[in-house]
PDB file of C-alpha atoms and ligand atoms in Angstrom:
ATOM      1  CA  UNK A  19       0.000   0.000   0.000  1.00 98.00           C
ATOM      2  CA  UNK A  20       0.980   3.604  -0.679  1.00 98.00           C
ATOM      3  CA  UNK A  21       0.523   6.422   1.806  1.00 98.00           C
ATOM      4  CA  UNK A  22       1.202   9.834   1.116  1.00 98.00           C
ATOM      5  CA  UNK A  23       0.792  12.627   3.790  1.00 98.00           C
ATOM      6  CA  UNK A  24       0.781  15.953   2.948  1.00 98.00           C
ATOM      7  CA  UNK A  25       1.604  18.330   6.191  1.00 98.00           C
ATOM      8  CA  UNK A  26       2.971  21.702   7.148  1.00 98.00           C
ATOM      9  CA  UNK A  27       4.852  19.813  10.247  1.00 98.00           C
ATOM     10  CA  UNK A  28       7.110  16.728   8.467  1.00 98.00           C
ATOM     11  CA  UNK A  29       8.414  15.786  11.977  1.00 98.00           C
ATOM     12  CA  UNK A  30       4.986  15.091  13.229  1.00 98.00           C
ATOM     13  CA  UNK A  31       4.620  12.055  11.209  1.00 98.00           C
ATOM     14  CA  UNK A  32       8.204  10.447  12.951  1.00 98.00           C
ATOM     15  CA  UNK A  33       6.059   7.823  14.536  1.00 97.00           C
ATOM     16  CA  UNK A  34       5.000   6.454  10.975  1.00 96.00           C
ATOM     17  CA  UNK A  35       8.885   5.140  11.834  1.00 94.00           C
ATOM     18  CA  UNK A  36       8.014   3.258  14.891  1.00 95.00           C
ATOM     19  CA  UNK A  37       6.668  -0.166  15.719  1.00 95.00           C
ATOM     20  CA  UNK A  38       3.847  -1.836  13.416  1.00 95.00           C
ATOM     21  CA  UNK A  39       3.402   0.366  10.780  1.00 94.00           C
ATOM     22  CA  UNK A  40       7.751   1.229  10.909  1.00 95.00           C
ATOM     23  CA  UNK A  41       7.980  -2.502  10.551  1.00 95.00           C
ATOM     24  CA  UNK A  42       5.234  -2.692   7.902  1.00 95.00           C
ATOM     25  CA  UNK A  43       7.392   0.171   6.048  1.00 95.00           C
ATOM     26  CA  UNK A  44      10.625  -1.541   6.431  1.00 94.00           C
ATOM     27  CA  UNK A  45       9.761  -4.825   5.233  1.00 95.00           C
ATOM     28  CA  UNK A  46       7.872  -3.081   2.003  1.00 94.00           C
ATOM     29  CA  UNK A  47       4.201  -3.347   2.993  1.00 96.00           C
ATOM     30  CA  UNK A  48       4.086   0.410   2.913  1.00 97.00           C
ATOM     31  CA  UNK A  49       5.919   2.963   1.020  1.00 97.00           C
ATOM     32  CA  UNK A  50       4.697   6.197   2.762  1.00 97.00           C
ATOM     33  CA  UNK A  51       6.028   9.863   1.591  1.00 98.00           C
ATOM     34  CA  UNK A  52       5.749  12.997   3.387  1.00 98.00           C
ATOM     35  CA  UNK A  53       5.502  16.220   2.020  1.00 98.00           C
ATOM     36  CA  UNK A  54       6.244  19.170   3.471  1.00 98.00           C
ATOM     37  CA  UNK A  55       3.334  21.724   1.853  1.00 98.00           C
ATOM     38  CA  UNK A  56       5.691  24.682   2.042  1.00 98.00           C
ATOM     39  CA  UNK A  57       8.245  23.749  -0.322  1.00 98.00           C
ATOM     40  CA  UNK A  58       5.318  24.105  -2.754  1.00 98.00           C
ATOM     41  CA  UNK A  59       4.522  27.790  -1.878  1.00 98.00           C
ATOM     42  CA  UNK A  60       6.048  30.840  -3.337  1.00 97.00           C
ATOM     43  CA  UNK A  61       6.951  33.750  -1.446  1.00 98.00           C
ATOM     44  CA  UNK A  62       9.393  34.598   1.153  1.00 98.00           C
ATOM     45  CA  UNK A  63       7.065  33.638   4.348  1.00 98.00           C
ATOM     46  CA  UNK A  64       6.128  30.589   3.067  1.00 98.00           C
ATOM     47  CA  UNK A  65       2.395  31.018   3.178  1.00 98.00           C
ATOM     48  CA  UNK A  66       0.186  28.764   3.750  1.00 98.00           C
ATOM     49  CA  UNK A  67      -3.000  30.030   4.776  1.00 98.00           C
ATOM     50  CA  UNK A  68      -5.259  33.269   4.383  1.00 98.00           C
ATOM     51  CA  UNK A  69      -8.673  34.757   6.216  1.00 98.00           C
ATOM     52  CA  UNK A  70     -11.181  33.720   5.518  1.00 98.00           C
ATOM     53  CA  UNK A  71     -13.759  35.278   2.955  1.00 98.00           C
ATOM     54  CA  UNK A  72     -17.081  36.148   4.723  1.00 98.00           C
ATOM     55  CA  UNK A  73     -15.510  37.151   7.429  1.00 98.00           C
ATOM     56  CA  UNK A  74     -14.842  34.958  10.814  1.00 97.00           C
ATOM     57  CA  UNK A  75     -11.982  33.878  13.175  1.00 96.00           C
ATOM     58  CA  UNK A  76      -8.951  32.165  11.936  1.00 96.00           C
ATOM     59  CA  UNK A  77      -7.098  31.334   9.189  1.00 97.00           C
ATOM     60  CA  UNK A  78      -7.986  28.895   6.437  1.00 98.00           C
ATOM     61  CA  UNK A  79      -5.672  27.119   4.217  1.00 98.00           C
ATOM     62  CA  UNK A  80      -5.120  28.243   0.670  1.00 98.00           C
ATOM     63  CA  UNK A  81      -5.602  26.231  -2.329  1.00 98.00           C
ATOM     64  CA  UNK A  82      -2.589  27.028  -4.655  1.00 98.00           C
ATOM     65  CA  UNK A  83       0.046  25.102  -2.718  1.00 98.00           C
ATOM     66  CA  UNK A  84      -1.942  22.240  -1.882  1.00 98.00           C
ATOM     67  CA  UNK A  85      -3.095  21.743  -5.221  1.00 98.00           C
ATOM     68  CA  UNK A  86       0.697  21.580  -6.228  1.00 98.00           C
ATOM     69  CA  UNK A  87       1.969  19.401  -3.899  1.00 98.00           C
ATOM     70  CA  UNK A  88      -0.535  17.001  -4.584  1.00 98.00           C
ATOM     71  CA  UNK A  89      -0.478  17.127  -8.141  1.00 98.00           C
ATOM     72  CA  UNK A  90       2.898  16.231  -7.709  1.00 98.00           C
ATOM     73  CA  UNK A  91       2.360  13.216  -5.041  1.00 98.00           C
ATOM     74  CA  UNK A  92       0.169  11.922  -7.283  1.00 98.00           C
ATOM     75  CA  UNK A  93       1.868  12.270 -10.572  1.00 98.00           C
ATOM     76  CA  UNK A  94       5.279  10.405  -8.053  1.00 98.00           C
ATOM     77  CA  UNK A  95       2.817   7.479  -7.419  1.00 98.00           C
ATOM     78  CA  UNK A  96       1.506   6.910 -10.832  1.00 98.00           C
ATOM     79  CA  UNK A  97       5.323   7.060 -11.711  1.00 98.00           C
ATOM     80  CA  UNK A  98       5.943   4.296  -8.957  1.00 97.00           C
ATOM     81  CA  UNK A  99       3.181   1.963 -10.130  1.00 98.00           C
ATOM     82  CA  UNK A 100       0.925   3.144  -7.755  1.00 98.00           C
ATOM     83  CA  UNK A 101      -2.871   3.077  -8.912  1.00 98.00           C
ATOM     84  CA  UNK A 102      -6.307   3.438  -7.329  1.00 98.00           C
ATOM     85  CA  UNK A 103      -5.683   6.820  -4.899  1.00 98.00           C
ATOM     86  CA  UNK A 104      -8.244   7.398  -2.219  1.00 98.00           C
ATOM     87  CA  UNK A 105      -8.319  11.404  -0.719  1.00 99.00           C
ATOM     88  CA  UNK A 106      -8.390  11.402   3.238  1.00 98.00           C
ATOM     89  CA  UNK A 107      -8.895  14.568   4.789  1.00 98.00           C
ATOM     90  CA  UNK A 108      -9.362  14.715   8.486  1.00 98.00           C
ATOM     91  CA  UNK A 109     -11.345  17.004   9.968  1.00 97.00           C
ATOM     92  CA  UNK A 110     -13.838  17.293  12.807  1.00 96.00           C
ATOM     93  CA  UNK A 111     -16.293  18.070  10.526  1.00 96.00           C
ATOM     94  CA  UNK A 112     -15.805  14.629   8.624  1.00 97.00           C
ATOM     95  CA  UNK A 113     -17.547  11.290   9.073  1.00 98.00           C
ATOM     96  CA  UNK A 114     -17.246   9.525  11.729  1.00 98.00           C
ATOM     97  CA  UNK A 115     -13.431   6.623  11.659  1.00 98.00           C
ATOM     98  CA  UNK A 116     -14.775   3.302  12.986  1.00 98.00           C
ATOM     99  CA  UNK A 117     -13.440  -0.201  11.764  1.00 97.00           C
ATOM    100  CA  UNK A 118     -15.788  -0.543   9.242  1.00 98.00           C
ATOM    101  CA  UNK A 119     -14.266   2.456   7.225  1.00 98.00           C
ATOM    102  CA  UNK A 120     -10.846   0.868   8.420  1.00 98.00           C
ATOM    103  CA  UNK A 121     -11.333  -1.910   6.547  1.00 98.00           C
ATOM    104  CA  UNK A 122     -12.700  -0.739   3.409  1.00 98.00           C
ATOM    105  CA  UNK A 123      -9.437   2.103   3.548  1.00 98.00           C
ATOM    106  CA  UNK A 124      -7.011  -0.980   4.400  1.00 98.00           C
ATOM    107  CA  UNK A 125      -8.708  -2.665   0.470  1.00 98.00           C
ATOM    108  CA  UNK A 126      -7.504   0.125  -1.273  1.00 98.00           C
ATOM    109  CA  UNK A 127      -3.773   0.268  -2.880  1.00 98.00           C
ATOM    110  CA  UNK A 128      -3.234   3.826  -1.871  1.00 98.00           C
ATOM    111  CA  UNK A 129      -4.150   6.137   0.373  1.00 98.00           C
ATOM    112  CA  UNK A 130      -3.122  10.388   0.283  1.00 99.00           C
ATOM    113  CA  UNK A 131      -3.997  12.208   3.608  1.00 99.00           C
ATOM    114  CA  UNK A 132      -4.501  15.570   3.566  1.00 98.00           C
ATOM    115  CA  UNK A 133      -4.688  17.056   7.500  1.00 98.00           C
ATOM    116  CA  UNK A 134      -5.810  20.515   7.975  1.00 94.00           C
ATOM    117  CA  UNK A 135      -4.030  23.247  10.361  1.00 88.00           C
ATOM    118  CA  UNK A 136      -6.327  26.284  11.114  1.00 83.00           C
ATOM    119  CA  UNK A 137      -9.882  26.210  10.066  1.00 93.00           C
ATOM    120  CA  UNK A 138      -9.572  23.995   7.839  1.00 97.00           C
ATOM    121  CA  UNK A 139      -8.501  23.913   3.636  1.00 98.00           C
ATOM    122  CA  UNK A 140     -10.536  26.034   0.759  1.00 98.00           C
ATOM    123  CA  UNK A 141     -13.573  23.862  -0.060  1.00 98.00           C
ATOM    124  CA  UNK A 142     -12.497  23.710  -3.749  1.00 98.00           C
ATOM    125  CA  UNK A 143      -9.439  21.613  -3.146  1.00 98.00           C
ATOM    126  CA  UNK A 144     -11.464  18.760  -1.868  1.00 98.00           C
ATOM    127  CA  UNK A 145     -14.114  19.787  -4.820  1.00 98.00           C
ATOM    128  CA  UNK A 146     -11.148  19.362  -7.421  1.00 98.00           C
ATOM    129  CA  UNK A 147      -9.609  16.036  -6.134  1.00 98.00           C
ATOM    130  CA  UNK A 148     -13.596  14.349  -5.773  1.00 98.00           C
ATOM    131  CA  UNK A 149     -13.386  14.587  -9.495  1.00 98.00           C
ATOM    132  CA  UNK A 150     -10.525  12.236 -10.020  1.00 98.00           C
ATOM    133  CA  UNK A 151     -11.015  10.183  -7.240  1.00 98.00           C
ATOM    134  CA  UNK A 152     -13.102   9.310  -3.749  1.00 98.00           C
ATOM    135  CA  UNK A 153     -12.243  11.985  -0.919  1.00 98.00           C
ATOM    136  CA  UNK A 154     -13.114  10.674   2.321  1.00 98.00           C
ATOM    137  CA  UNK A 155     -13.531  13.348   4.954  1.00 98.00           C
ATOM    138  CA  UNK A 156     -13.167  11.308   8.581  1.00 98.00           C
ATOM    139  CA  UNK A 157     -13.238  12.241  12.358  1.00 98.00           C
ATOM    140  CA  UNK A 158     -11.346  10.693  15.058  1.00 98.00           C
ATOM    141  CA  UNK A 159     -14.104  11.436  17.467  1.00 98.00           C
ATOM    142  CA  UNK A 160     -16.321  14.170  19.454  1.00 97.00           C
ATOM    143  CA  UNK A 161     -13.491  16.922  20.207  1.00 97.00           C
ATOM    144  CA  UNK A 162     -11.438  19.154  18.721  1.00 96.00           C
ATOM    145  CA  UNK A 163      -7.316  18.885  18.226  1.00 97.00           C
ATOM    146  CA  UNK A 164      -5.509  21.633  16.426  1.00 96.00           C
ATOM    147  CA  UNK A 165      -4.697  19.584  13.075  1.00 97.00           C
ATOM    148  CA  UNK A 166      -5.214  16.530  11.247  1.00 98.00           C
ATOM    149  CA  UNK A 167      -1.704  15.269  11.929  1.00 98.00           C
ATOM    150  CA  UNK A 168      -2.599  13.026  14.796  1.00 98.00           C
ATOM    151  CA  UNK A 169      -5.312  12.147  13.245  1.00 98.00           C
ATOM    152  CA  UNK A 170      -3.213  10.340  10.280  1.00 98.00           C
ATOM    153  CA  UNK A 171      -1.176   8.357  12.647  1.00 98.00           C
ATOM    154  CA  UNK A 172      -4.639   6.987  14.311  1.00 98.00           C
ATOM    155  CA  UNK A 173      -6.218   6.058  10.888  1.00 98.00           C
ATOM    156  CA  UNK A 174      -2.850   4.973   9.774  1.00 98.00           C
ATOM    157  CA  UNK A 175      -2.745   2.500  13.068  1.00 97.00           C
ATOM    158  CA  UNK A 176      -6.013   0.957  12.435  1.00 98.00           C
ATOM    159  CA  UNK A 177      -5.312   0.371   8.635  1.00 98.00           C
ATOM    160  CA  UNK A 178      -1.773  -0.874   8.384  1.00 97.00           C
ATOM    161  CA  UNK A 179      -2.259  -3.683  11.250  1.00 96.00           C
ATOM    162  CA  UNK A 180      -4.889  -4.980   8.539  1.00 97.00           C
ATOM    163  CA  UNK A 181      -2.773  -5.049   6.146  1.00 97.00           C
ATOM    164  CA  UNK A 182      -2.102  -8.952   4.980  1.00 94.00           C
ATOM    165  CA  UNK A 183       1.346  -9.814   6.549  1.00 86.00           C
ATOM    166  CA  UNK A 184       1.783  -7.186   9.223  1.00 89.00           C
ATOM    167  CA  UNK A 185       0.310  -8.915  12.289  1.00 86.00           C
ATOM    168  CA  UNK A 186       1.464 -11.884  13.379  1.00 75.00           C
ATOM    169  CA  UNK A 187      -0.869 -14.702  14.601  1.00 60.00           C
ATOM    170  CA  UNK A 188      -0.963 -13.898  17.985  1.00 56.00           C
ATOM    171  CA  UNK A 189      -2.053 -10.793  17.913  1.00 64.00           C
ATOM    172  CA  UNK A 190      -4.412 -11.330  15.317  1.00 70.00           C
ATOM    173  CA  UNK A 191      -7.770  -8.981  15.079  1.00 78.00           C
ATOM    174  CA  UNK A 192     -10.349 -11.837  14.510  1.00 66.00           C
ATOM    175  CA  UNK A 193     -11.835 -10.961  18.098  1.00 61.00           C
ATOM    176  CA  UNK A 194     -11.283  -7.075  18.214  1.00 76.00           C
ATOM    177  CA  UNK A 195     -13.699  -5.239  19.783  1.00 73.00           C
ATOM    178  CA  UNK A 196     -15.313  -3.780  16.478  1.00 77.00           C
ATOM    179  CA  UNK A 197     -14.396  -6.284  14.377  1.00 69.00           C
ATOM    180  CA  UNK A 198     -17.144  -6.604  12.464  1.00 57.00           C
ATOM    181  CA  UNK A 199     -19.115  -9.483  13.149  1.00 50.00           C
ATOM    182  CA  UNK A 200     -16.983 -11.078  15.813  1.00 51.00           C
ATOM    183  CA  UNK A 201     -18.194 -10.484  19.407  1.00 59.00           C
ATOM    184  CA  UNK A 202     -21.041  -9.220  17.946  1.00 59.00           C
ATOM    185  CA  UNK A 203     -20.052  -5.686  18.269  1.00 90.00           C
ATOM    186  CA  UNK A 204     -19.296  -5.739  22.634  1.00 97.00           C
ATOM    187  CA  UNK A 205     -16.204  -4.405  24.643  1.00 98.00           C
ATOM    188  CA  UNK A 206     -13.933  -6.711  25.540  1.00 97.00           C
ATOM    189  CA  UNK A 207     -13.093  -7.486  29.308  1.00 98.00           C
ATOM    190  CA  UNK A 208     -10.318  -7.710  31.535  1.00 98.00           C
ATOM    191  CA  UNK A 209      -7.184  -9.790  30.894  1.00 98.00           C
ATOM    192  CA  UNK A 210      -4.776 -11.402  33.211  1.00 98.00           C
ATOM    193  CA  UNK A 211      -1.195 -13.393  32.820  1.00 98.00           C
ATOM    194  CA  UNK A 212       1.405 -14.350  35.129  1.00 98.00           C
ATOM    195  CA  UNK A 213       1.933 -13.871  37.812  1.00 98.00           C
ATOM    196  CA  UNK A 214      -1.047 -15.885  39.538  1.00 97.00           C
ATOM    197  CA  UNK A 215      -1.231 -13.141  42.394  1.00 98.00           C
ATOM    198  CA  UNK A 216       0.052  -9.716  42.205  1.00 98.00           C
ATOM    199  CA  UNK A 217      -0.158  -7.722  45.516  1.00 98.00           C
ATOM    200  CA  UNK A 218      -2.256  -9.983  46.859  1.00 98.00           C
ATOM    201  CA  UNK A 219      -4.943  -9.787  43.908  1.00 98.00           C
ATOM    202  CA  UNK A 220      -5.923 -12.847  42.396  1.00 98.00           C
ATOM    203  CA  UNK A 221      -7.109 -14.421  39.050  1.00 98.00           C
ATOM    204  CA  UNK A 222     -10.783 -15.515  38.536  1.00 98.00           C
ATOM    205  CA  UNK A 223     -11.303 -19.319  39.081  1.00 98.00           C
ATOM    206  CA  UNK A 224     -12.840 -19.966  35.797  1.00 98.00           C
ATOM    207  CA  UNK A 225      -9.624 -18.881  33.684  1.00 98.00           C
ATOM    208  CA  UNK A 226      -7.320 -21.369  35.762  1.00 98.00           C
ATOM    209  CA  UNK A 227     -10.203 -24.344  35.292  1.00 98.00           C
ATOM    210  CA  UNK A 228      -9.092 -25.052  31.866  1.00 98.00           C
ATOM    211  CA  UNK A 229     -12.741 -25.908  31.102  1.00 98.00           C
ATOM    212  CA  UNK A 230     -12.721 -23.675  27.489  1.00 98.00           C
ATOM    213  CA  UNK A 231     -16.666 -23.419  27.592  1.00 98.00           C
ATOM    214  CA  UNK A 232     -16.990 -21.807  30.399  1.00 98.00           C
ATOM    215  CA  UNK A 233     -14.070 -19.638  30.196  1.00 98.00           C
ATOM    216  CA  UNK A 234     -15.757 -18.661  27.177  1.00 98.00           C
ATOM    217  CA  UNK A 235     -18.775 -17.704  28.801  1.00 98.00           C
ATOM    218  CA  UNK A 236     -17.220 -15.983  31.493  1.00 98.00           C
ATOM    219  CA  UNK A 237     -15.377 -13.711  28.760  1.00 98.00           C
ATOM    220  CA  UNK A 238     -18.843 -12.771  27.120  1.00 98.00           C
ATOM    221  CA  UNK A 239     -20.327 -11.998  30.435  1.00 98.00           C
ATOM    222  CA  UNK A 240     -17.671  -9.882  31.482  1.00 98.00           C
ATOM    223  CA  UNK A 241     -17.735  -8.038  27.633  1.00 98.00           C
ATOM    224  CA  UNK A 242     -21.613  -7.163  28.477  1.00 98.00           C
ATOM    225  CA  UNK A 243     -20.551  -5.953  32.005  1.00 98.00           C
ATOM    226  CA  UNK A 244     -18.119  -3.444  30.238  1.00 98.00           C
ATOM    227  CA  UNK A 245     -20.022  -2.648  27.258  1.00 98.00           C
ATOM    228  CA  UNK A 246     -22.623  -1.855  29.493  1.00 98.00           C
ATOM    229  CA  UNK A 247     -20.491   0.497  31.980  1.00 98.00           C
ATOM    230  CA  UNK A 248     -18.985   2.407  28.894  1.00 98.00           C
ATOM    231  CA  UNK A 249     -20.990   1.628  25.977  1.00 98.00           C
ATOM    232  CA  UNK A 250     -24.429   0.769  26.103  1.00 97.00           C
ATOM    233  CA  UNK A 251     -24.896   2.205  23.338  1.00 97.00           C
ATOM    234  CA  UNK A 252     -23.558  -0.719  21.225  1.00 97.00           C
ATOM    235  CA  UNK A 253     -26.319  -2.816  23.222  1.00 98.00           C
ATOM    236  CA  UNK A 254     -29.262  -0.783  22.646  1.00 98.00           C
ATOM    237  CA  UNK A 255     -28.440  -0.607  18.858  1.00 97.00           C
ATOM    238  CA  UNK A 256     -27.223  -4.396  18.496  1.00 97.00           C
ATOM    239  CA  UNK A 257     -30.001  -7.064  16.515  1.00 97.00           C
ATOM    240  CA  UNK A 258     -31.394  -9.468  19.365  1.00 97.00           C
ATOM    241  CA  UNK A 259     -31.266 -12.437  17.616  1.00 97.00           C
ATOM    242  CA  UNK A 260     -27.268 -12.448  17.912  1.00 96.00           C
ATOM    243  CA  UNK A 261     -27.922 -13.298  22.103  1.00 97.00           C
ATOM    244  CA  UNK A 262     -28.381 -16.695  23.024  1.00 98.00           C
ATOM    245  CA  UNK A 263     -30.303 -17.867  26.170  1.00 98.00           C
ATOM    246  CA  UNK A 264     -27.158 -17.375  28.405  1.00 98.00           C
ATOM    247  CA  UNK A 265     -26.683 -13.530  27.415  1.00 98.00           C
ATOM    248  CA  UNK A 266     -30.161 -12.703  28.056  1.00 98.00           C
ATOM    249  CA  UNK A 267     -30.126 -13.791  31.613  1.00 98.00           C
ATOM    250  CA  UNK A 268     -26.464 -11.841  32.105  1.00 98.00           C
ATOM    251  CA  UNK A 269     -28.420  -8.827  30.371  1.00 98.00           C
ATOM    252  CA  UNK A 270     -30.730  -9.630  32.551  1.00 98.00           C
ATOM    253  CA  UNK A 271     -28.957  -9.227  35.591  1.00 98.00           C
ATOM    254  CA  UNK A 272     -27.549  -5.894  34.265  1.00 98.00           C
ATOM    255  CA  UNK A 273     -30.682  -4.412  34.219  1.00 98.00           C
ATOM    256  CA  UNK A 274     -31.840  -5.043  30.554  1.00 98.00           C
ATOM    257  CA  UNK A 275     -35.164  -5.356  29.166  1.00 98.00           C
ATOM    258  CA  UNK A 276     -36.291  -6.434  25.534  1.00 97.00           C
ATOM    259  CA  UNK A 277     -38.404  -3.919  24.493  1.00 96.00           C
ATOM    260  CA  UNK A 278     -41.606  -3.889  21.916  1.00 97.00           C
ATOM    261  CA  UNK A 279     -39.424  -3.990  19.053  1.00 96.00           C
ATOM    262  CA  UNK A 280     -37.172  -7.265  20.650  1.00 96.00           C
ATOM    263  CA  UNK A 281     -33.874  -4.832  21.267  1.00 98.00           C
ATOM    264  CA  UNK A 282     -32.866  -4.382  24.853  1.00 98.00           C
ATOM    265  CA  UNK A 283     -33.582  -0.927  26.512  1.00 98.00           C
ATOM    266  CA  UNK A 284     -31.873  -0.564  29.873  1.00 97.00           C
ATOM    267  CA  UNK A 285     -33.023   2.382  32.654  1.00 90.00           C
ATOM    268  CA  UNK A 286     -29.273   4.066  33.016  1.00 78.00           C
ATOM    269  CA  UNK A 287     -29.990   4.323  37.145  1.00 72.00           C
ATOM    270  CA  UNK A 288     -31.108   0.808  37.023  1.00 63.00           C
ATOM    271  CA  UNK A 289     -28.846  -1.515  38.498  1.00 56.00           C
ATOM    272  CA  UNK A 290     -25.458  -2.171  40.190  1.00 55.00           C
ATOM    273  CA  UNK A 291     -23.303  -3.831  38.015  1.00 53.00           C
TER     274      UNK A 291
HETATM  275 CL1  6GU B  16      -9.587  14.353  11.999  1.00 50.00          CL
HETATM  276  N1  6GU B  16      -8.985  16.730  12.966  1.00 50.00           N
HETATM  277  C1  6GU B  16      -9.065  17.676  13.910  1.00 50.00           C
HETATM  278  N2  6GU B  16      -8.403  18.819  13.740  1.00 50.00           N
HETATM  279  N3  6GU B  16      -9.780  17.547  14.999  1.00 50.00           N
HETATM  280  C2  6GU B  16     -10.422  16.394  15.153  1.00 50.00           C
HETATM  281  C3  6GU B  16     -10.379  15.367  14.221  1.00 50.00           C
HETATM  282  C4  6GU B  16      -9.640  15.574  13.126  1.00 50.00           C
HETATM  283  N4  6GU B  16     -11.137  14.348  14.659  1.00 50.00           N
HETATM  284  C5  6GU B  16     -11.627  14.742  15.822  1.00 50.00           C
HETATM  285  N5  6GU B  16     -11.207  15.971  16.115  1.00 50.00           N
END
């Protein structure tokens, strides 16, 4: 896969050098470039952004150098084979990033992320590129940072590690929370190795049984305990036919009802969990 990032602050991106996705670079899974948008401006501050027209607070980010500099990333990937780009832009204003998007970004040969600084980049860049190919404006999540930079390492995380060849079996991402399908969309729960007891705090019974069915169980009661302290969400929206016999009583317990419709409904001052 291709990545090209196109940023006013090069040394942000370092960590693309570190761990998974540094490994993923180094043995050829990914060929990421960086640009550094102000070698394509033209005067002696280096300018890369303006006020904005209407009026307003802030700056916004001019088109003329970004439309070089990506010209020119693009015309450098076509030249190395590349094919296929995808436009990401992050931006709170953008769609939401979940694993679904992950993994339809992680099927596509190359991806060219375009992070804002300021209030964001002239409307008609992202106008202009949407004519040659899909431009995918994503969020991180409900707040605000002060570029898309981190943002780019995140989505740059959750695609690389699905990249064929980059994860290793035993941290595989069958069972991910998120992964689509898998646990049915719950949090997962807590997670213990050696030692057996750590300042005098134990392991729960069922894990040192070795009885794999119940150890099971106990893993999917403990996922509804935490989706339902920190996501309940995910309950509330999930399909009821995906819980058995034995997740309706633990739901149950937690203070869940089926409502009219079959989907669980839960009173948030219910019940202890
Ligand atoms: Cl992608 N960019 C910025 N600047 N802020 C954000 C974001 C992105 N996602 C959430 N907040």
């Amino acid at each position: 896969m291709r990545l090209d990032v196109v940023t006013i602050f090069p040394e942000y991106l370092e960590p693309l050098n570190v761990s998974l996705v540094g490994k993923a670079r180094a043995r050829g899974v990914l060929d990421v470039q960086v640009h550094d948008l102000r070698r394509w401006t033209y005067d002696r501050h280096s300018t890369v952004d303006d006020t904005p027209y209407g009026g307003g607070p802030g700056m916004v980010m001019k088109p003329d150098p970004w439309g070089a500099c990506v010209d020119e990333a693009l015309a450098d990937g076509y030249e190395a084979g590349a094919h296929g780009p995808v436009m990401v832009v992050p931006t709170p204003s953008g769609r939401p990033f979940t694993q679904e998007l992950a993994v339809e970004l992680s099927a596509r040969p190359w991806l060219l992320f375009a992070p804002a600084r300021y209030e964001g980049i002239d409307r008609r860049v992202m106008d202009e590129y949407a004519t040659r190919m899909p431009v995918y404006e994503v969020s991180i999540g409900d707040y605000v940072l002060a570029g898309g930079e981190a943002a780019v390492l995140v989505i740059t995380e959750a695609v690389a590690r699905l990249l064929p060849g980059v994860l290793g079996n035993a941290e595989s991402h069958q069972d991910d929370s998120f992964a689509p399908g898998a646990m049915a969309d719950l949090l997962e729960g807590p997670v213990y190795t050696k030692p057996p007891e750590w300042r005098g705090r134990g392991i729960p019974d069922v894990l040192l049984s070795g009885h794999h069915g119940k150890i099971a169980r106990w893993r999917r009661d403990e996922a509804f305990r935490r989706t339902t302290a920190h996501r309940p969400d995910l309950i509330e929206r999930s399909d009821p036919a995906a819980f058995d016999k034995k997740d309706r009583e633990m739901l149950s317990i937690l203070g869940w009802r089926p409502g009219p419709d079959g989907r669980f409904w839960r009173d948030p001052g219910a019940v202890e969990q």
